[in-house]
Amino acid sequence: MKLIVLGSSSSGNCYILDNGNEALIIEAGIRFQEVKKALDFNLRKVVGCVVTHAHNDHAKYIKAMVDSGFHTLALREVWTAKGVWDSRSLVVKEGKGYKMGNFKVLPFPACHDVPCVGYLIDHPDMGKMVFLTDSCMCEYQFKGLNHVLIECNYSDKKLIEAITAGRTLPSQRERLLTSHMELTTCKGFLEANDLSHVSEIVLLHLSENNSDEPYFISEVERHTGKVVYAAKPGLTIDLDRT
């Protein structure tokens, strides 16, 4: 199974899980033409799409997903905000799991400034993966993880430096505290979960102004002893079960 990153920032978010025979799209914040290119224009292998919340950098192109015939899973608030209702529009129901091809998808609540979910995704070729972005914290622990895709948007130190330098508005600090995951919180989430079978950790949605990619990677590697990547367009990773 390959993880293909098309975008992981406020400019647009989209990821693809692809084993060559079937593919699952995560987030719909990148132009659909770019998604088609990443799939080598083989749309028949797409078994579905999952979206976390209604903000445009995650859901702007959700209509294109549905219009292309993909069963797409999102909160009711997302479908309402985007004005898209179709027989392929699947509404997240708390505690309910979904099957998309051989992918098993379980949504769980996230902590953002609009209704938002994370996803626990399981597939025979990759094992179990947690995907959590745009969430200031996580109230859940997960068993048997093989892969972790987790937001690490900013550090308080870099945020204060950016505010002092005038790159970030002071009002952003209050919003970020209740909407995005800080480095220390990210490390706390990883510490709370059993990583013994985890192959790699992918840090999502690093802020352009308020993060430090090399430092974040080295900190999480030091803290967990795992291989760590920062998600960015063009990154492709093999997600093996072991």
Short mmCIF file of C-alpha atoms in Angstrom, two decimals:
data_model
loop_
_atom_site.label_atom_id
_atom_site.label_comp_id
_atom_site.label_asym_id
_atom_site.label_seq_id
_atom_site.Cartn_x
_atom_site.Cartn_y
_atom_site.Cartn_z
CA MET A 1 0.00 0.00 0.00
CA LYS A 2 1.30 3.43 -0.91
CA LEU A 3 0.48 6.70 0.82
CA ILE A 4 0.53 9.54 -1.69
CA VAL A 5 0.45 13.11 -0.32
CA LEU A 6 -1.05 15.74 -2.63
CA GLY A 7 -1.38 18.49 -0.04
CA SER A 8 -1.10 18.96 3.72
CA SER A 9 -1.51 22.64 4.57
CA SER A 10 -4.00 25.48 4.68
CA SER A 11 -3.61 25.68 0.89
CA GLY A 12 -5.26 22.28 0.50
CA ASN A 13 -5.26 18.78 1.94
CA CYS A 14 -5.54 15.45 0.13
CA TYR A 15 -4.00 12.01 0.58
CA ILE A 16 -4.42 8.76 -1.32
CA LEU A 17 -4.02 5.19 -0.11
CA ASP A 18 -3.36 3.04 -3.19
CA ASN A 19 -2.36 -0.62 -3.50
CA GLY A 20 -2.63 -0.65 -7.29
CA ASN A 21 -5.99 -2.39 -7.31
CA GLU A 22 -8.01 -0.09 -5.11
CA ALA A 23 -7.58 3.39 -3.73
CA LEU A 24 -9.12 5.46 -0.93
CA ILE A 25 -8.98 9.25 -1.06
CA ILE A 26 -8.66 11.13 2.24
CA GLU A 27 -9.79 14.78 2.13
CA ALA A 28 -11.04 16.75 -0.87
CA GLY A 29 -9.10 20.00 -0.60
CA ILE A 30 -7.03 19.68 -3.81
CA ARG A 31 -8.21 20.26 -7.38
CA PHE A 32 -9.68 17.06 -8.74
CA GLN A 33 -7.41 17.22 -11.79
CA GLU A 34 -4.42 16.73 -9.46
CA VAL A 35 -6.13 13.77 -7.84
CA LYS A 36 -6.73 12.17 -11.24
CA LYS A 37 -3.08 12.65 -12.20
CA ALA A 38 -1.95 10.98 -8.98
CA LEU A 39 -4.19 8.02 -9.81
CA ASP A 40 -2.79 7.83 -13.37
CA PHE A 41 -6.36 8.65 -14.45
CA ASN A 42 -7.49 5.19 -13.35
CA LEU A 43 -10.60 6.26 -11.44
CA ARG A 44 -12.19 2.82 -11.53
CA LYS A 45 -9.97 1.65 -8.68
CA VAL A 46 -11.23 4.38 -6.32
CA VAL A 47 -13.46 2.74 -3.72
CA GLY A 48 -14.35 5.94 -1.90
CA CYS A 49 -13.38 9.21 -0.29
CA VAL A 50 -13.49 10.35 3.36
CA VAL A 51 -13.53 13.99 4.50
CA THR A 52 -12.91 15.30 8.03
CA HIS A 53 -14.74 18.65 8.09
CA ALA A 54 -16.23 21.49 6.03
CA HIS A 55 -13.33 23.94 5.74
CA ASN A 56 -12.36 24.50 2.12
CA ASP A 57 -8.79 23.27 2.50
CA HIS A 58 -10.33 19.87 3.28
CA ALA A 59 -13.68 19.81 1.48
CA LYS A 60 -13.68 22.38 -1.35
CA TYR A 61 -13.82 19.72 -4.10
CA ILE A 62 -16.13 17.23 -2.43
CA LYS A 63 -18.74 17.72 -5.18
CA ALA A 64 -16.19 16.58 -7.77
CA MET A 65 -15.69 13.38 -5.79
CA VAL A 66 -19.41 12.64 -5.71
CA ASP A 67 -19.91 13.64 -9.36
CA SER A 68 -17.18 11.16 -10.30
CA GLY A 69 -19.20 8.36 -8.75
CA PHE A 70 -17.22 7.94 -5.54
CA HIS A 71 -19.07 7.09 -2.34
CA THR A 72 -17.91 9.88 -0.06
CA LEU A 73 -18.13 9.89 3.74
CA ALA A 74 -18.46 13.14 5.68
CA LEU A 75 -20.37 14.73 8.53
CA ARG A 76 -23.85 16.06 7.83
CA GLU A 77 -22.50 19.57 8.45
CA VAL A 78 -20.09 19.12 5.53
CA TRP A 79 -22.80 18.10 3.08
CA THR A 80 -25.02 20.98 4.25
CA ALA A 81 -22.21 23.55 4.00
CA LYS A 82 -21.28 22.44 0.49
CA GLY A 83 -24.88 21.99 -0.70
CA VAL A 84 -24.16 18.50 -1.99
CA TRP A 85 -26.70 15.70 -1.52
CA ASP A 86 -26.52 12.56 -3.61
CA SER A 87 -27.08 8.84 -3.26
CA ARG A 88 -23.28 8.59 -2.94
CA SER A 89 -23.20 11.10 -0.03
CA LEU A 90 -22.59 9.02 3.10
CA VAL A 91 -23.30 10.73 6.42
CA VAL A 92 -21.04 9.94 9.38
CA LYS A 93 -22.96 8.33 12.23
CA GLU A 94 -21.31 8.14 15.64
CA GLY A 95 -19.99 4.69 16.45
CA LYS A 96 -20.70 3.30 12.98
CA GLY A 97 -18.02 1.71 10.81
CA TYR A 98 -17.99 1.75 7.01
CA LYS A 99 -16.62 -0.60 4.35
CA MET A 100 -15.13 0.84 1.16
CA GLY A 101 -13.70 -1.96 -0.91
CA ASN A 102 -11.35 -3.75 1.48
CA PHE A 103 -10.89 -0.59 3.54
CA LYS A 104 -12.63 -0.56 6.92
CA VAL A 105 -13.23 3.01 8.09
CA LEU A 106 -14.24 4.06 11.60
CA PRO A 107 -14.83 7.80 12.22
CA PHE A 108 -14.21 9.27 15.68
CA PRO A 109 -14.79 12.81 17.03
CA ALA A 110 -12.01 15.38 16.69
CA CYS A 111 -11.62 18.73 18.50
CA HIS A 112 -11.70 21.59 15.99
CA ASP A 113 -13.59 24.90 15.75
CA VAL A 114 -16.21 23.28 13.49
CA PRO A 115 -17.61 19.72 13.67
CA CYS A 116 -14.77 17.41 12.68
CA VAL A 117 -13.77 13.74 12.77
CA GLY A 118 -10.64 11.65 12.52
CA TYR A 119 -10.56 8.20 10.92
CA LEU A 120 -9.25 4.81 11.94
CA ILE A 121 -8.58 2.97 8.67
CA ASP A 122 -7.82 -0.73 8.31
CA HIS A 123 -6.81 -2.69 5.20
CA PRO A 124 -5.28 -6.18 4.81
CA ASP A 125 -2.29 -4.78 2.90
CA MET A 126 -1.30 -2.12 5.44
CA GLY A 127 -2.87 -2.98 8.78
CA LYS A 128 -4.35 -0.26 10.95
CA MET A 129 -3.79 3.47 10.48
CA VAL A 130 -5.03 6.44 12.48
CA PHE A 131 -5.61 9.71 10.61
CA LEU A 132 -6.16 12.85 12.70
CA THR A 133 -5.80 16.42 11.49
CA ASP A 134 -7.24 19.81 12.50
CA SER A 135 -7.76 18.75 16.10
CA CYS A 136 -6.32 20.43 19.17
CA MET A 137 -6.35 17.15 21.12
CA CYS A 138 -7.50 13.54 21.01
CA GLU A 139 -9.58 11.87 23.71
CA TYR A 140 -9.04 8.35 22.36
CA GLN A 141 -6.39 5.66 22.43
CA PHE A 142 -6.01 3.08 19.68
CA LYS A 143 -4.86 -0.52 19.80
CA GLY A 144 -2.81 -2.38 17.23
CA LEU A 145 -1.69 0.62 15.18
CA ASN A 146 0.70 0.10 12.27
CA HIS A 147 0.77 3.68 10.94
CA VAL A 148 0.11 7.10 12.46
CA LEU A 149 -0.83 10.21 10.48
CA ILE A 150 -1.17 12.98 13.06
CA GLU A 151 -1.35 16.77 12.93
CA CYS A 152 1.60 18.71 14.33
CA ASN A 153 0.59 22.19 13.27
CA TYR A 154 2.69 24.48 15.45
CA SER A 155 4.78 24.84 18.57
CA ASP A 156 3.99 27.52 21.11
CA LYS A 157 7.59 28.74 20.94
CA LYS A 158 7.52 29.19 17.15
CA LEU A 159 4.06 30.77 17.36
CA ILE A 160 5.21 33.40 19.85
CA GLU A 161 8.29 34.10 17.70
CA ALA A 162 6.04 34.56 14.64
CA ILE A 163 3.68 36.89 16.53
CA THR A 164 6.64 38.95 17.81
CA ALA A 165 8.04 39.17 14.26
CA GLY A 166 4.65 40.22 12.87
CA ARG A 167 4.22 37.11 10.69
CA THR A 168 1.22 35.87 12.67
CA LEU A 169 -1.63 37.89 14.18
CA PRO A 170 -1.85 37.75 18.00
CA SER A 171 -5.50 36.66 17.71
CA GLN A 172 -4.35 33.47 15.98
CA ARG A 173 -2.88 32.13 19.19
CA GLU A 174 -6.26 31.89 20.91
CA ARG A 175 -7.81 30.19 17.86
CA LEU A 176 -4.98 27.69 17.47
CA LEU A 177 -5.26 26.61 21.10
CA THR A 178 -8.74 25.26 20.40
CA SER A 179 -8.45 24.14 16.79
CA HIS A 180 -5.03 22.71 15.89
CA MET A 181 -2.52 20.37 17.50
CA GLU A 182 0.60 21.76 19.11
CA LEU A 183 3.90 19.85 19.16
CA THR A 184 3.72 18.97 22.87
CA THR A 185 0.14 17.71 22.48
CA CYS A 186 1.19 15.65 19.47
CA LYS A 187 3.96 14.01 21.49
CA GLY A 188 1.48 13.39 24.31
CA PHE A 189 -0.89 11.62 21.92
CA LEU A 190 1.93 9.40 20.67
CA GLU A 191 3.05 8.63 24.21
CA ALA A 192 -0.51 7.61 25.17
CA ASN A 193 -0.75 5.02 22.38
CA ASP A 194 1.04 1.70 21.90
CA LEU A 195 3.51 2.28 19.08
CA SER A 196 5.22 -1.10 19.29
CA HIS A 197 3.91 -2.18 15.87
CA VAL A 198 4.00 1.27 14.23
CA SER A 199 6.23 1.48 11.15
CA GLU A 200 6.27 5.25 10.74
CA ILE A 201 4.70 8.51 11.88
CA VAL A 202 3.65 11.16 9.38
CA LEU A 203 3.21 14.71 10.71
CA LEU A 204 0.35 16.54 9.03
CA HIS A 205 -0.61 20.15 8.37
CA LEU A 206 2.55 21.92 9.56
CA SER A 207 1.95 25.67 9.70
CA GLU A 208 4.02 27.75 7.30
CA ASN A 209 4.71 30.45 9.91
CA ASN A 210 4.44 28.67 13.23
CA SER A 211 6.33 25.40 12.77
CA ASP A 212 9.88 24.14 12.25
CA GLU A 213 9.87 20.99 10.10
CA PRO A 214 13.39 19.67 10.85
CA TYR A 215 12.97 20.31 14.57
CA PHE A 216 9.50 18.74 14.70
CA ILE A 217 10.74 15.63 12.90
CA SER A 218 13.79 15.25 15.16
CA GLU A 219 11.73 15.85 18.31
CA VAL A 220 9.14 13.23 17.44
CA GLU A 221 11.83 10.77 16.33
CA ARG A 222 13.68 11.28 19.61
CA HIS A 223 10.47 10.95 21.59
CA THR A 224 9.19 7.81 19.86
CA GLY A 225 12.18 6.05 18.29
CA LYS A 226 10.19 5.80 15.03
CA VAL A 227 10.84 6.96 11.48
CA VAL A 228 9.08 10.31 11.07
CA TYR A 229 8.05 12.21 7.93
CA ALA A 230 6.48 15.62 7.40
CA ALA A 231 3.65 15.42 4.87
CA LYS A 232 4.13 17.59 1.79
CA PRO A 233 3.09 17.41 -1.87
CA GLY A 234 5.00 14.67 -3.69
CA LEU A 235 5.75 12.56 -0.63
CA THR A 236 5.08 8.86 -1.26
CA ILE A 237 5.56 6.21 1.42
CA ASP A 238 5.15 2.44 1.34
CA LEU A 239 2.81 1.42 4.14
CA ASP A 240 3.55 -2.21 4.92
CA ARG A 241 1.67 -4.24 7.48
CA THR A 242 4.88 -4.88 9.45
#
